[in-house]
CSV table of C-alpha atoms in Angstrom, one decimal:
chain,number,residue,atom,x,y,z
A,1,MET,CA,64.0,91.1,117.8
A,2,THR,CA,64.4,87.4,117.0
A,3,THR,CA,65.8,84.7,119.1
A,4,GLU,CA,66.8,81.1,118.6
A,5,SER,CA,63.2,80.1,118.5
A,6,SER,CA,60.8,78.2,116.2
A,7,TYR,CA,60.7,81.5,114.2
A,8,GLY,CA,64.5,81.5,113.8
A,9,VAL,CA,64.6,77.8,112.8
A,10,GLU,CA,61.7,78.4,110.3
A,11,ARG,CA,63.5,81.4,108.8
A,12,ARG,CA,66.8,79.4,108.5
A,13,ASP,CA,65.0,76.5,106.7
A,14,VAL,CA,63.4,79.0,104.3
A,15,LEU,CA,66.7,80.6,103.5
A,16,LYS,CA,68.4,77.3,102.9
A,17,GLY,CA,65.5,75.9,100.8
A,18,VAL,CA,65.1,78.8,98.4
A,19,GLY,CA,65.4,77.6,94.8
A,20,ALA,CA,66.9,79.4,91.8
A,21,ALA,CA,63.9,81.6,91.1
A,22,GLY,CA,63.3,82.4,94.8
A,23,LEU,CA,67.0,83.1,95.4
A,24,ALA,CA,67.0,85.6,92.5
A,25,GLY,CA,64.1,87.4,94.1
A,26,LEU,CA,65.8,87.2,97.6
A,27,ALA,CA,69.0,88.8,96.6
A,28,GLY,CA,68.0,90.9,93.7
A,29,CYS,CA,71.6,91.2,92.4
A,30,MET,CA,72.2,87.5,91.7
A,31,GLY,CA,72.0,85.7,88.4
A,32,GLY,CA,71.5,82.0,87.9
A,33,SER,CA,71.0,79.4,90.7
A,34,SER,CA,74.0,80.2,92.8
A,35,GLY,CA,74.0,82.5,95.8
A,36,GLU,CA,76.0,85.7,96.3
A,37,GLN,CA,79.8,85.5,96.6
A,38,ILE,CA,80.3,87.6,99.6
A,39,SER,CA,83.6,89.5,100.3
A,40,TRP,CA,84.3,89.6,104.1
A,41,HIS,CA,87.3,91.5,105.3
A,42,ALA,CA,88.7,90.5,108.7
A,43,GLY,CA,92.0,91.4,110.4
A,44,GLY,CA,95.4,90.0,111.0
A,45,GLN,CA,95.7,86.2,111.3
A,46,SER,CA,97.2,86.6,114.8
A,47,GLY,CA,94.2,88.5,116.2
A,48,THR,CA,90.5,87.5,116.9
A,49,TYR,CA,88.9,89.0,113.8
A,50,TYR,CA,90.3,86.4,111.4
A,51,PRO,CA,89.4,83.1,113.1
A,52,LEU,CA,86.0,84.5,114.2
A,53,SER,CA,85.3,85.5,110.6
A,54,ASN,CA,86.1,82.0,109.4
A,55,GLU,CA,83.6,80.7,111.9
A,56,PHE,CA,81.0,83.1,110.4
A,57,LYS,CA,82.0,81.8,107.0
A,58,THR,CA,81.2,78.2,108.1
A,59,ILE,CA,77.8,79.3,109.4
A,60,VAL,CA,76.9,81.4,106.4
A,61,ASP,CA,78.1,78.8,103.9
A,62,GLY,CA,76.2,76.1,105.8
A,63,ASN,CA,73.0,77.9,106.4
A,64,THR,CA,72.4,80.0,103.3
A,65,ASP,CA,72.9,79.6,99.6
A,66,HIS,CA,75.6,82.3,99.7
A,67,SER,CA,79.3,81.8,99.9
A,68,LEU,CA,81.6,83.9,102.1
A,69,THR,CA,85.3,84.6,101.3
A,70,VAL,CA,87.4,85.8,104.2
A,71,GLN,CA,90.3,88.1,103.6
A,72,SER,CA,93.1,88.9,106.1
A,73,THR,CA,93.6,92.7,106.4
A,74,GLY,CA,95.1,95.4,108.5
A,75,ALA,CA,91.7,95.6,110.3
A,76,SER,CA,89.5,98.5,111.2
A,77,VAL,CA,90.7,101.5,109.3
A,78,GLU,CA,91.7,99.6,106.2
A,79,ASN,CA,88.4,97.7,106.3
A,80,VAL,CA,86.4,100.9,106.4
A,81,GLY,CA,88.2,102.0,103.2
A,82,SER,CA,87.4,98.6,101.6
A,83,LEU,CA,83.7,99.0,102.4
A,84,GLY,CA,83.7,102.6,101.1
A,85,SER,CA,85.3,101.5,97.8
A,86,GLY,CA,83.0,98.5,97.4
A,87,ASP,CA,85.9,96.0,97.6
A,88,ALA,CA,84.3,94.5,100.7
A,89,ASP,CA,80.7,93.6,101.3
A,90,PHE,CA,81.1,93.0,105.1
A,91,ALA,CA,83.9,93.7,107.5
A,92,LEU,CA,84.8,93.6,111.2
A,93,ILE,CA,85.7,97.0,112.6
A,94,GLN,CA,85.8,98.8,116.0
A,95,ASN,CA,82.8,100.9,117.0
A,96,ASP,CA,85.0,104.0,117.6
A,97,VAL,CA,86.5,103.8,114.2
A,98,ALA,CA,83.1,103.3,112.7
A,99,TYR,CA,81.9,106.5,114.4
A,100,PHE,CA,85.0,108.5,113.2
A,101,ALA,CA,84.6,107.2,109.6
A,102,ARG,CA,80.8,107.8,109.3
A,103,ASN,CA,81.1,111.3,110.8
A,104,GLY,CA,84.4,112.3,109.1
A,105,THR,CA,86.1,113.3,112.3
A,106,SER,CA,89.0,112.6,114.7
A,107,LEU,CA,91.2,110.6,112.4
A,108,GLU,CA,93.3,112.2,109.6
A,109,THR,CA,92.1,109.5,107.2
A,110,PHE,CA,88.5,110.5,107.7
A,111,GLU,CA,88.7,114.2,108.7
A,112,GLY,CA,86.4,116.1,106.4
A,113,ASN,CA,85.9,113.0,104.3
A,114,PRO,CA,83.1,110.9,105.9
A,115,VAL,CA,82.4,107.5,104.6
A,116,GLU,CA,78.7,108.1,104.1
A,117,SER,CA,77.9,104.6,102.9
A,118,LEU,CA,79.1,102.9,106.1
A,119,ARG,CA,76.4,101.0,107.9
A,120,GLY,CA,76.2,98.8,111.0
A,121,VAL,CA,75.0,95.2,111.3
A,122,ALA,CA,75.7,94.1,114.8
A,123,THR,CA,78.1,94.6,117.7
A,124,LEU,CA,79.9,91.5,119.0
A,125,TYR,CA,82.2,91.6,122.0
A,126,PRO,CA,84.6,93.9,123.9
A,127,GLU,CA,87.9,94.6,122.2
A,128,THR,CA,90.2,94.7,125.1
A,129,ILE,CA,93.2,97.0,125.1
A,130,HIS,CA,96.2,94.9,126.1
A,131,ILE,CA,99.4,97.0,126.9
A,132,VAL,CA,102.1,94.3,126.9
A,133,VAL,CA,105.4,95.4,128.4
A,134,ARG,CA,108.8,93.8,129.0
A,135,PRO,CA,109.5,93.5,132.8
A,136,ASP,CA,112.9,95.1,132.5
A,137,ALA,CA,111.5,98.2,130.7
A,138,GLY,CA,110.6,100.1,133.9
A,139,ILE,CA,107.0,100.8,132.7
A,140,GLU,CA,104.6,100.9,135.6
A,141,SER,CA,102.2,103.5,134.3
A,142,LEU,CA,101.3,105.1,131.0
A,143,SER,CA,103.5,108.1,131.8
A,144,ASP,CA,106.5,105.7,132.0
A,145,MET,CA,106.1,105.0,128.3
A,146,GLU,CA,107.6,108.3,127.3
A,147,GLY,CA,110.9,107.8,125.5
A,148,LYS,CA,110.3,104.1,125.0
A,149,SER,CA,110.2,102.0,121.8
A,150,ILE,CA,106.5,101.1,121.4
A,151,ASN,CA,104.7,99.1,118.8
A,152,THR,CA,101.3,100.8,118.4
A,153,GLY,CA,99.9,98.3,115.9
A,154,ASP,CA,99.6,98.2,112.1
A,155,LEU,CA,99.9,101.6,110.5
A,156,GLY,CA,96.3,103.0,110.2
A,157,SER,CA,94.7,100.2,112.2
A,158,GLY,CA,92.2,100.6,115.0
A,159,THR,CA,94.9,99.4,117.4
A,160,GLN,CA,97.2,102.3,116.4
A,161,VAL,CA,94.2,104.7,116.8
A,162,ASN,CA,93.5,103.5,120.3
A,163,ALA,CA,97.2,103.4,121.3
A,164,LEU,CA,97.8,107.1,120.3
A,165,GLN,CA,94.5,108.2,121.9
A,166,ILE,CA,95.6,106.5,125.2
A,167,LEU,CA,99.1,107.9,125.1
A,168,GLU,CA,97.9,111.4,124.3
A,169,THR,CA,95.6,111.3,127.3
A,170,VAL,CA,98.7,111.4,129.5
A,171,GLY,CA,100.5,114.0,127.3
A,172,ILE,CA,102.6,111.6,125.2
A,173,THR,CA,102.7,112.5,121.5
A,174,THR,CA,104.3,110.7,118.6
A,175,ASP,CA,107.4,113.0,119.1
A,176,ASP,CA,107.9,111.6,122.6
A,177,PHE,CA,108.5,107.9,121.8
A,178,ASP,CA,109.9,105.6,119.1
A,179,GLN,CA,106.9,104.3,117.3
A,180,GLN,CA,106.9,101.0,115.6
A,181,ASN,CA,104.1,99.7,113.5
A,182,ALA,CA,103.4,96.0,112.9
A,183,ASP,CA,100.7,93.4,113.3
A,184,PHE,CA,100.2,91.4,116.5
A,185,GLY,CA,102.4,88.5,115.6
A,186,THR,CA,105.3,90.8,114.7
A,187,ALA,CA,104.8,92.8,117.8
A,188,ALA,CA,105.1,89.7,119.9
A,189,ASP,CA,108.3,88.8,118.1
A,190,GLN,CA,109.7,92.3,118.8
A,191,LEU,CA,108.9,92.0,122.5
A,192,ARG,CA,110.5,88.6,122.7
A,193,ASP,CA,113.6,89.7,120.9
A,194,GLY,CA,113.9,93.0,122.9
A,195,ASP,CA,113.3,95.2,119.8
A,196,VAL,CA,110.5,97.1,121.5
A,197,GLU,CA,109.8,97.7,125.2
A,198,ALA,CA,106.0,97.7,124.9
A,199,ALA,CA,103.2,96.9,122.5
A,200,PHE,CA,99.5,97.7,122.2
A,201,VAL,CA,97.3,94.8,121.2
A,202,VAL,CA,93.6,95.2,120.8
A,203,GLY,CA,91.4,92.2,120.8
A,204,GLY,CA,89.0,90.0,122.8
A,205,TRP,CA,91.0,88.0,125.4
A,206,PRO,CA,92.6,85.7,125.0
A,207,VAL,CA,94.4,87.0,122.0
A,208,GLY,CA,96.4,84.2,120.3
A,209,ALA,CA,99.6,86.3,119.8
A,210,VAL,CA,99.7,87.4,123.4
A,211,ALA,CA,99.0,83.9,124.7
A,212,ASP,CA,101.8,82.5,122.6
A,213,LEU,CA,104.2,85.2,123.7
A,214,ALA,CA,103.4,84.7,127.4
A,215,GLU,CA,104.2,81.0,127.0
A,216,THR,CA,107.7,81.7,125.6
A,217,ALA,CA,108.8,85.0,127.1
A,218,ASP,CA,108.6,86.9,130.4
A,219,VAL,CA,106.1,89.7,129.8
A,220,GLU,CA,103.6,91.7,131.8
A,221,LEU,CA,100.3,93.5,131.1
A,222,LEU,CA,100.1,97.1,132.3
A,223,ASN,CA,97.4,97.6,134.9
A,224,LEU,CA,95.5,100.9,134.6
A,225,ASP,CA,94.4,102.5,137.9
A,226,SER,CA,90.8,103.8,138.3
A,227,ASP,CA,91.9,107.5,137.8
A,228,THR,CA,93.6,106.7,134.6
A,229,ARG,CA,90.6,104.7,133.3
A,230,ASP,CA,88.3,107.6,134.2
A,231,ASP,CA,90.5,110.0,132.4
A,232,LEU,CA,90.5,107.8,129.3
A,233,LYS,CA,86.7,107.5,129.4
A,234,ASP,CA,86.3,111.3,129.8
A,235,ALA,CA,88.6,111.9,126.8
A,236,ALA,CA,86.9,109.3,124.6
A,237,SER,CA,83.3,108.2,125.3
A,238,TRP,CA,83.7,104.9,123.3
A,239,PHE,CA,86.1,103.5,125.9
A,240,ALA,CA,84.6,101.3,128.6
A,241,ASP,CA,86.1,99.7,131.7
A,242,ASP,CA,87.3,96.2,131.1
A,243,THR,CA,89.3,93.5,133.1
A,244,ILE,CA,91.4,90.7,131.9
A,245,PRO,CA,90.9,87.8,134.4
A,246,ALA,CA,93.8,86.4,136.3
A,247,GLY,CA,95.2,83.3,134.6
A,248,THR,CA,94.1,84.3,131.1
A,249,TYR,CA,97.7,84.4,130.1
A,250,SER,CA,100.6,82.2,131.4
A,251,ASP,CA,102.3,83.6,134.5
A,252,ILE,CA,100.0,86.6,134.7
A,253,ASP,CA,98.3,85.6,138.0
A,254,GLN,CA,96.4,88.8,138.9
A,255,GLU,CA,93.6,90.4,137.1
A,256,VAL,CA,94.5,93.4,134.9
A,257,ASN,CA,92.3,96.5,134.8
A,258,THR,CA,92.2,98.2,131.4
A,259,VAL,CA,89.7,99.6,128.9
A,260,SER,CA,88.0,98.3,125.8
A,261,VAL,CA,86.1,99.3,122.6
A,262,GLN,CA,83.6,97.1,120.8
A,263,ALA,CA,84.0,94.8,117.8
A,264,MET,CA,81.2,95.1,115.3
A,265,ILE,CA,80.1,93.8,111.9
A,266,ALA,CA,79.7,96.6,109.2
A,267,THR,CA,78.6,96.7,105.7
A,268,ARG,CA,77.8,99.3,103.0
A,269,ALA,CA,74.6,101.1,102.3
A,270,ASP,CA,74.3,100.0,98.7
A,271,TYR,CA,74.7,96.3,99.4
A,272,SER,CA,71.6,94.1,99.0
A,273,ALA,CA,69.3,94.4,102.0
A,274,ASP,CA,68.1,90.8,101.4
A,275,VAL,CA,71.6,89.4,101.5
A,276,VAL,CA,72.4,91.4,104.6
A,277,GLU,CA,69.3,90.1,106.3
A,278,ALA,CA,70.1,86.5,105.2
A,279,VAL,CA,73.7,86.7,106.5
A,280,THR,CA,72.6,88.4,109.8
A,281,ALA,CA,69.9,85.8,110.3
A,282,ALA,CA,72.3,82.9,109.6
A,283,ILE,CA,74.8,84.1,112.1
A,284,PHE,CA,72.4,85.0,114.9
A,285,ASP,CA,70.1,82.1,114.5
A,286,ASN,CA,73.1,79.7,114.7
A,287,LEU,CA,75.2,81.2,117.5
A,288,GLY,CA,75.5,77.7,119.0
A,289,GLU,CA,77.9,76.8,116.1
A,290,LEU,CA,80.5,79.4,117.3
A,291,THR,CA,83.4,78.5,119.5
A,292,ILE,CA,84.9,82.0,119.8
A,293,LYS,CA,83.6,84.8,122.1
A,294,THR,CA,80.5,82.7,122.9
A,295,ASP,CA,80.1,84.5,126.3
A,296,PHE,CA,79.6,87.8,124.6
A,297,ILE,CA,77.9,87.4,121.2
A,298,SER,CA,74.2,87.3,121.5
A,299,VAL,CA,71.0,88.7,119.9
A,300,ASP,CA,70.2,90.6,123.0
A,301,THR,CA,73.5,92.6,123.0
A,302,ALA,CA,73.9,92.9,119.3
A,303,GLN,CA,73.0,96.6,119.3
A,304,ASP,CA,74.9,97.6,122.4
A,305,GLY,CA,77.4,100.3,121.5
A,306,MET,CA,76.3,100.5,117.9
A,307,SER,CA,77.8,103.8,116.9
A,308,ILE,CA,76.4,104.3,113.4
A,309,GLU,CA,73.0,103.7,111.7
A,310,LEU,CA,71.9,100.2,110.9
A,311,HIS,CA,71.8,98.8,107.4
A,312,GLU,CA,68.2,98.1,106.2
A,313,GLY,CA,68.8,94.4,106.1
A,314,ALA,CA,70.1,94.2,109.7
A,315,ALA,CA,67.2,96.4,110.9
A,316,ARG,CA,64.7,94.0,109.4
A,317,TYR,CA,66.2,91.2,111.5
A,318,PHE,CA,66.8,93.0,114.8
A,319,GLU,CA,63.7,95.3,114.8
């Protein structure tokens, strides 16, 4: 395992200093003197994936000869499909969705159709489940969400997957509520306008859309008691206890107990091991250049919760 040491600095200097001939040998699949044009799929612009991915772009562009293009997407499930088809080279996804996809289980999209080319690079930070409710909706527990109008996230997104898993744990199926599907920004507008009574938002706190909503509307975050959290963890082993600190969002002055999954970087098995290693090294040798999730992203925790096998290039760096 490498750290921000003389070895990391040395490695970074080598990667930046590789000339045309050396670069061709490094990446294998490149021609000419320019580096690889890397397709990186993120998430919605109102969440955490997109701005964090753009910080990764700045690091990769500045510390390698490669160039990274960030695309806004519907996040985890869509991103897995893009990796499987080869439309994306890297993507941010949730660790639970990664497991479902690689093993062809649990989700209709992947049931019996595993994405065998999916590979892991690194885990990053907890993806906190925010259950945002209108104060006048009468929702004080998950069971109270029966019969309500609820935005469960973009259709096919990791957010929708988690929302339905959570509701099913207390016996609420899609027949028991009015399901709306939209991104975080639209969900915030729906809550503000009274079009939905609750919305699931999954992302490392503070999520921009939730922060903006709390500044302009009266909203609450649903607190999950210990028994509910235990039930959720028993039903789905990828959930972990999480807490949103008091004061994270305007007028929410008490800590909120909830659960989380893990955000991770993924790639595809057939992508160049040399490029994957170079990108991984650039990011984790230059974590000081990040401004987002800096308390969580580290070399030491980058394999915590990794739910699928590592890509060869990532394994070279971390092992």
